PDB file of C-alpha atoms and ligand atoms in Angstrom:
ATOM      1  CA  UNK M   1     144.297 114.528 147.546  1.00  0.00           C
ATOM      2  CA  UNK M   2     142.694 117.862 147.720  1.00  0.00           C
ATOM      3  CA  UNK M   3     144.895 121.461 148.333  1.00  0.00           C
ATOM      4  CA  UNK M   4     143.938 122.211 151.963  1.00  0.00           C
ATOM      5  CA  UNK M   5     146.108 123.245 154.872  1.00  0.00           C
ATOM      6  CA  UNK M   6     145.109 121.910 158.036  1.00  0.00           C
ATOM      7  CA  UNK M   7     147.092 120.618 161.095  1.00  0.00           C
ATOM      8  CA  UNK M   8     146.678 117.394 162.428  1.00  0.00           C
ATOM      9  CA  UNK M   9     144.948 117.554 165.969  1.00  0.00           C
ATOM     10  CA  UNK M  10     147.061 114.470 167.475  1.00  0.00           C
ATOM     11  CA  UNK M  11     150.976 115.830 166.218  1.00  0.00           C
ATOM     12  CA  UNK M  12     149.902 119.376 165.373  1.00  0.00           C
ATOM     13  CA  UNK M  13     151.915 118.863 162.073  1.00  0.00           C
ATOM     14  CA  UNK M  14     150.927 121.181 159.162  1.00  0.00           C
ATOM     15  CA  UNK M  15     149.331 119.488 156.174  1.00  0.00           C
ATOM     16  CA  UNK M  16     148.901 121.066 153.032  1.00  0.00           C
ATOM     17  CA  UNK M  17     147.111 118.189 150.947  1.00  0.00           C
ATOM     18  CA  UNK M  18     144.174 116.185 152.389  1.00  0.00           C
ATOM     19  CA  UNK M  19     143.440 112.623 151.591  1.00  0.00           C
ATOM     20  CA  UNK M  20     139.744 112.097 149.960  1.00  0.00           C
ATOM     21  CA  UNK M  21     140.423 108.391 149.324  1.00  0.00           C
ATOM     22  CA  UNK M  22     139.988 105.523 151.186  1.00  0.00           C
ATOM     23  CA  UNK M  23     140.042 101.715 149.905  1.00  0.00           C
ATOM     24  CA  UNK M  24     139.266  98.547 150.880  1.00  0.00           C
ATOM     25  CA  UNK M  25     141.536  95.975 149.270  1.00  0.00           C
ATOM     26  CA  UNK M  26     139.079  92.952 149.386  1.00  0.00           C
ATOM     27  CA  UNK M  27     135.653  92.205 150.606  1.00  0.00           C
ATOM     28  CA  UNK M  28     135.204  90.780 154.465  1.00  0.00           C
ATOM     29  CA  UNK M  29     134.403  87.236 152.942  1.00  0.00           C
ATOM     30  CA  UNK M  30     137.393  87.124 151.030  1.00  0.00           C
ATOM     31  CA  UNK M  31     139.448  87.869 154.136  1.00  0.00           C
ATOM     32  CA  UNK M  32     138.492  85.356 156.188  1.00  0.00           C
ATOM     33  CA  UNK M  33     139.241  82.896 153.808  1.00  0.00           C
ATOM     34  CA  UNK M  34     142.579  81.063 155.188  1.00  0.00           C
ATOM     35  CA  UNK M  35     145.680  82.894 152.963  1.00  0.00           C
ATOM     36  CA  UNK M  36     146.469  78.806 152.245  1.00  0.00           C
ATOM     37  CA  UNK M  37     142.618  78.441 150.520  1.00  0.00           C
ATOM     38  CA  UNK M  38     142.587  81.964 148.580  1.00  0.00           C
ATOM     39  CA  UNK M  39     144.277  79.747 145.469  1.00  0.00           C
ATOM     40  CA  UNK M  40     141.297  77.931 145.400  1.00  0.00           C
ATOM     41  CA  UNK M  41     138.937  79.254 146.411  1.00  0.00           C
ATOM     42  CA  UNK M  42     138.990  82.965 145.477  1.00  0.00           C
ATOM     43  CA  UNK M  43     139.675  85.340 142.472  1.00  0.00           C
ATOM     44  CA  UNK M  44     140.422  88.814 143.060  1.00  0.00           C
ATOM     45  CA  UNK M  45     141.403  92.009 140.852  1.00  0.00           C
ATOM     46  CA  UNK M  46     141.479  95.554 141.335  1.00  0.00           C
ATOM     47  CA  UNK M  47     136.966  95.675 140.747  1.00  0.00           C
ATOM     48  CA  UNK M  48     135.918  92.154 140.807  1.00  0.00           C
ATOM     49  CA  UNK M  49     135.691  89.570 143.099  1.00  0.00           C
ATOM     50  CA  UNK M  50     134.602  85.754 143.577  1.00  0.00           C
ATOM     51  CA  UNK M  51     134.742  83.389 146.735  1.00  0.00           C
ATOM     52  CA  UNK M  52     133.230  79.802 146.315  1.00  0.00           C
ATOM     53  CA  UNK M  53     129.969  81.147 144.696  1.00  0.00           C
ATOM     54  CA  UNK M  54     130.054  84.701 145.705  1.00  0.00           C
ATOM     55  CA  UNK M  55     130.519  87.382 143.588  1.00  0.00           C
ATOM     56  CA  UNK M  56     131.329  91.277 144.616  1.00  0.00           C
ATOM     57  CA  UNK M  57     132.072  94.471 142.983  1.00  0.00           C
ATOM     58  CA  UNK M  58     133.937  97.174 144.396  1.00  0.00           C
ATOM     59  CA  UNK M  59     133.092 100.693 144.006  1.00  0.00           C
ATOM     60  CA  UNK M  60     132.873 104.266 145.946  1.00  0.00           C
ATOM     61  CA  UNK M  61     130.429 105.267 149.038  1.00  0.00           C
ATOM     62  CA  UNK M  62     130.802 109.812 147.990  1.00  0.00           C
ATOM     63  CA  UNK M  63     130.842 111.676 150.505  1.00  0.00           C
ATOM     64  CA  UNK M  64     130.168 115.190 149.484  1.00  0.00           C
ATOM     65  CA  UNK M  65     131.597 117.793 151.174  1.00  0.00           C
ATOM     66  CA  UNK M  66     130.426 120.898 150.927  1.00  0.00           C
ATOM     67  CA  UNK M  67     133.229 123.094 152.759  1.00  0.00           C
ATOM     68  CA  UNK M  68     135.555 121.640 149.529  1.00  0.00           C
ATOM     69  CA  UNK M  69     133.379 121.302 147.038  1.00  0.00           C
ATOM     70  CA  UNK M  70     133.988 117.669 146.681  1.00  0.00           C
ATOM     71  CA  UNK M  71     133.263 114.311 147.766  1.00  0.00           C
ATOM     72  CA  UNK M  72     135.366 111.781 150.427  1.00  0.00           C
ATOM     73  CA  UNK M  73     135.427 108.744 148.453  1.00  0.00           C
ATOM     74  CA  UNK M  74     135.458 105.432 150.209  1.00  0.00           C
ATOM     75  CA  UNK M  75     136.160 102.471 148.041  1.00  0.00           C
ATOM     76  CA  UNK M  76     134.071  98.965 149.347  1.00  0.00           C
ATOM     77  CA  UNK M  77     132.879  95.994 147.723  1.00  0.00           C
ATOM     78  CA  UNK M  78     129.530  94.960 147.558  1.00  0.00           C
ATOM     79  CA  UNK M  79     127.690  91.410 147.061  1.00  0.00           C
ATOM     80  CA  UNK M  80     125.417  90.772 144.319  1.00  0.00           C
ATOM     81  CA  UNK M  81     123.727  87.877 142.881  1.00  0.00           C
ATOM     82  CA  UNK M  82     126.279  86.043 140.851  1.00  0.00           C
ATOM     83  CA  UNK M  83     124.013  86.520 137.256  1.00  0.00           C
ATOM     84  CA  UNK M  84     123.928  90.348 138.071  1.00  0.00           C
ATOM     85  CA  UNK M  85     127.400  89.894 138.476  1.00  0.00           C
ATOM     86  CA  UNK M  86     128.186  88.807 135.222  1.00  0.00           C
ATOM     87  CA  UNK M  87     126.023  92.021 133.967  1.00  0.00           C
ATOM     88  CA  UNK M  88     127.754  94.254 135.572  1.00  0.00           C
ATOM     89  CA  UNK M  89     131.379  93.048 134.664  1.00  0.00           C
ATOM     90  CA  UNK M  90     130.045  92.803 130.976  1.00  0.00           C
ATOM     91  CA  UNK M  91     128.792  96.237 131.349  1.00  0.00           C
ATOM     92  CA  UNK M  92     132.030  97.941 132.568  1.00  0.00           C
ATOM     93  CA  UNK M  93     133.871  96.135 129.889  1.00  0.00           C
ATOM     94  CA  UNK M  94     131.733  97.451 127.269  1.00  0.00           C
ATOM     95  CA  UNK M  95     131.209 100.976 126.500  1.00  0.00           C
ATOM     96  CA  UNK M  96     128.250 103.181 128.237  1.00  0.00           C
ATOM     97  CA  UNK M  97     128.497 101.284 131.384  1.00  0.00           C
ATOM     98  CA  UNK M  98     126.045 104.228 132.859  1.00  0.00           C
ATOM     99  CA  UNK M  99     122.978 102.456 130.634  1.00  0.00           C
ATOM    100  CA  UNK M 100     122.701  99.338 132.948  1.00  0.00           C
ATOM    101  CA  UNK M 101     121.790  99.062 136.459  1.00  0.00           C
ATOM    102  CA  UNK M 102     121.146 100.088 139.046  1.00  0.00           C
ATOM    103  CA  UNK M 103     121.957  97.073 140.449  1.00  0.00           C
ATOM    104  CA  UNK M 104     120.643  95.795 144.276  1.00  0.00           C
ATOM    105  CA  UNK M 105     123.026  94.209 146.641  1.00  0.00           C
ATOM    106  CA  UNK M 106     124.724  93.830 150.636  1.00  0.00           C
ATOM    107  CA  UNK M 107     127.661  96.266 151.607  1.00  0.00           C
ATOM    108  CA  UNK M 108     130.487  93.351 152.457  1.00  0.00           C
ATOM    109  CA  UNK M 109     133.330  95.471 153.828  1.00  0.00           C
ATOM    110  CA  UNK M 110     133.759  96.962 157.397  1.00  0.00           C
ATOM    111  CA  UNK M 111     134.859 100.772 156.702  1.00  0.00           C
ATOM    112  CA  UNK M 112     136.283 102.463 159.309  1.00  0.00           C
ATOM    113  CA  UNK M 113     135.387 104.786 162.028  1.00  0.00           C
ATOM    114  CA  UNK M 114     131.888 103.612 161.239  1.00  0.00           C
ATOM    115  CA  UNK M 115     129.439 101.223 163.647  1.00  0.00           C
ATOM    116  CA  UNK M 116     129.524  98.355 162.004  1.00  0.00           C
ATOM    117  CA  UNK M 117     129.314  98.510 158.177  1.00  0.00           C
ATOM    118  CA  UNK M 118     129.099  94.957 157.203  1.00  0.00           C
ATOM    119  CA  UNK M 119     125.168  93.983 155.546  1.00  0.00           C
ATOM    120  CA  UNK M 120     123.935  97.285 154.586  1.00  0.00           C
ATOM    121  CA  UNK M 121     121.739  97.329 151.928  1.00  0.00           C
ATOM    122  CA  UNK M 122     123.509  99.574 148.939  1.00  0.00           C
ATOM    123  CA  UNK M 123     122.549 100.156 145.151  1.00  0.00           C
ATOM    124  CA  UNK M 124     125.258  99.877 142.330  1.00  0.00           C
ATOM    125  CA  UNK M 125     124.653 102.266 140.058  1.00  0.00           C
ATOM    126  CA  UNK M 126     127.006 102.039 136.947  1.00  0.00           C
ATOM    127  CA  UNK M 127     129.571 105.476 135.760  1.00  0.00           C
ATOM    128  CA  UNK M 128     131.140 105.716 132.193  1.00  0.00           C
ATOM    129  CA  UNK M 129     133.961 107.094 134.139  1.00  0.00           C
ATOM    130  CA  UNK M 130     134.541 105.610 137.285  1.00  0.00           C
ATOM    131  CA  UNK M 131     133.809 102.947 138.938  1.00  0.00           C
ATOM    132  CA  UNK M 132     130.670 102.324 140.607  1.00  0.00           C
ATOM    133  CA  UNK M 133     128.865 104.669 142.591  1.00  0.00           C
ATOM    134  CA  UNK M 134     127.814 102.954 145.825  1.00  0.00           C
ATOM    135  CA  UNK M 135     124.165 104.346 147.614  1.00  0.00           C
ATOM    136  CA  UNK M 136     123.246 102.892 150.753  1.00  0.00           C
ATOM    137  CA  UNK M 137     119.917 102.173 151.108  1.00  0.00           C
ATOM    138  CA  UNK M 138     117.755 104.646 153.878  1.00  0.00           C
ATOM    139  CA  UNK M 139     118.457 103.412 156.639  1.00  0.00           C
ATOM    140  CA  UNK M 140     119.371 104.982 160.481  1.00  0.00           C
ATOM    141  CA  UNK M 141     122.978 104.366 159.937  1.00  0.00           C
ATOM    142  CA  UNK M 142     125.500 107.011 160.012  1.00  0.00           C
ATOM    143  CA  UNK M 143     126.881 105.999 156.864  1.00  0.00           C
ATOM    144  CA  UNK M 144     123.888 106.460 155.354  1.00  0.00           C
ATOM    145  CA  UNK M 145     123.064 109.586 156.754  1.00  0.00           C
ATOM    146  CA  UNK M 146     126.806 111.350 155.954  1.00  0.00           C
ATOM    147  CA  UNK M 147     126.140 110.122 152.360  1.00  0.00           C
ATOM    148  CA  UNK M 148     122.577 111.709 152.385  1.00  0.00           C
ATOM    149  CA  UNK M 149     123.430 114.986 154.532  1.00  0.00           C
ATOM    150  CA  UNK M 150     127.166 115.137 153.510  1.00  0.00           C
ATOM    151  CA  UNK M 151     130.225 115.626 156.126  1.00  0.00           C
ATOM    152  CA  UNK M 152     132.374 118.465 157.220  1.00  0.00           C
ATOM    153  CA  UNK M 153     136.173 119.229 156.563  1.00  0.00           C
ATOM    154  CA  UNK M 154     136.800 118.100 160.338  1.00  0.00           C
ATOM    155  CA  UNK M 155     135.556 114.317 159.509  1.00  0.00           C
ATOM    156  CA  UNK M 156     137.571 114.504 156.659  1.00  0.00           C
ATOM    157  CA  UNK M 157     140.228 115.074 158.687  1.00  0.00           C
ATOM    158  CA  UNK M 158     139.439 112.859 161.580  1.00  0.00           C
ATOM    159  CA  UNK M 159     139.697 109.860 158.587  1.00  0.00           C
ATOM    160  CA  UNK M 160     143.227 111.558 157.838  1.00  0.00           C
ATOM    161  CA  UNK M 161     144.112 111.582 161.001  1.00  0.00           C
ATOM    162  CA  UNK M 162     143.057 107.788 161.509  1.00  0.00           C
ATOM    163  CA  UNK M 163     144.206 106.000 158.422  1.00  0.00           C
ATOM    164  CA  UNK M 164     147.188 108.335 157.322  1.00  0.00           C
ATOM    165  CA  UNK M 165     149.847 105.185 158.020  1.00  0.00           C
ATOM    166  CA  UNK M 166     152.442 108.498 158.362  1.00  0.00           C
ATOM    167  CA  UNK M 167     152.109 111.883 159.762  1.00  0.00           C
TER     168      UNK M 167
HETATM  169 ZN1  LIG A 201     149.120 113.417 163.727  1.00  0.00          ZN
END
């Protein structure tokens, strides 16, 4: 949440904090798993996740916005290869997380008001003090191009506008 007034274009109500978060709870694969299989089948916490052989790591596609001096975060999990996997949770277990990496791998989450999301190439590179930092690869898709070129206070608000379950 950032200190911002602004007034929501579909109720005209008057906002004075704007959401910069966004998360995905779970990667695609792990969704479509039948709820009766997920026992079995899948582990899941807060940054890690396996199904059957897969593993995925969540962390943040930034944003930055320039207007705000700040970033629209958009938490997403991506796919690696199942021994980088094991890196990467040893690393952000152990201190100076930032020395490994970066680490290749497949966006696996569908973000909103996007084009489809799901299979972009992104990069994992490692933060002391956050998760994950999320790049996606060059490539002509808008998510790309927001993260390289940065967004305006009126996208930030359209995502507001769209996700906000209450306003
Ligand atoms: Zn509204």
């Amino acid at each position: 949440m950032k200190n911002f007034t602004w007034k929501c274009p579909c109720c005209d109500k008057q906002h004075t904090s704007l959401p910069l978060d966004w998360s995905m709870m779970a990667p695609q694969d792990f969704l479509e798993v039948p709820p009766d299989q997920r026992f079995f089948r899948t582990k899941i916490d807060q940054n890690f996740c396996g199904v059957d052989d897969k593993f995925f790591v969540r962390g943040l596609v930034e944003l930055p916005v320039k207007e705000i001096n700040d970033n629209l975060r958009l938490g997403a999990w991506v796919q690696v290869p199942i021994k980088q996997g094991e890196r990467i949770l040893k690393a952000e277990n152990g201190p100076n997380s930032s020395r490994h990496g970066p680490f290749k791998g497949t966006l696996r989450s569908r973000l909103n008001l996007y084009p489809d999301t799901l299979n972009l190439k992104a990069v994992l590179h490692l933060r002391d003090d956050s998760v994950p930092l999320i790049k996606i690869e060059p490539c002509e898709h808008q998510l790309h191009v927001e993260q390289r070129d940065g967004i305006s206070v009126d996208r930030v608000i359209e995502f507001a506008t769209a996700l906000m379950p209450k306003h």
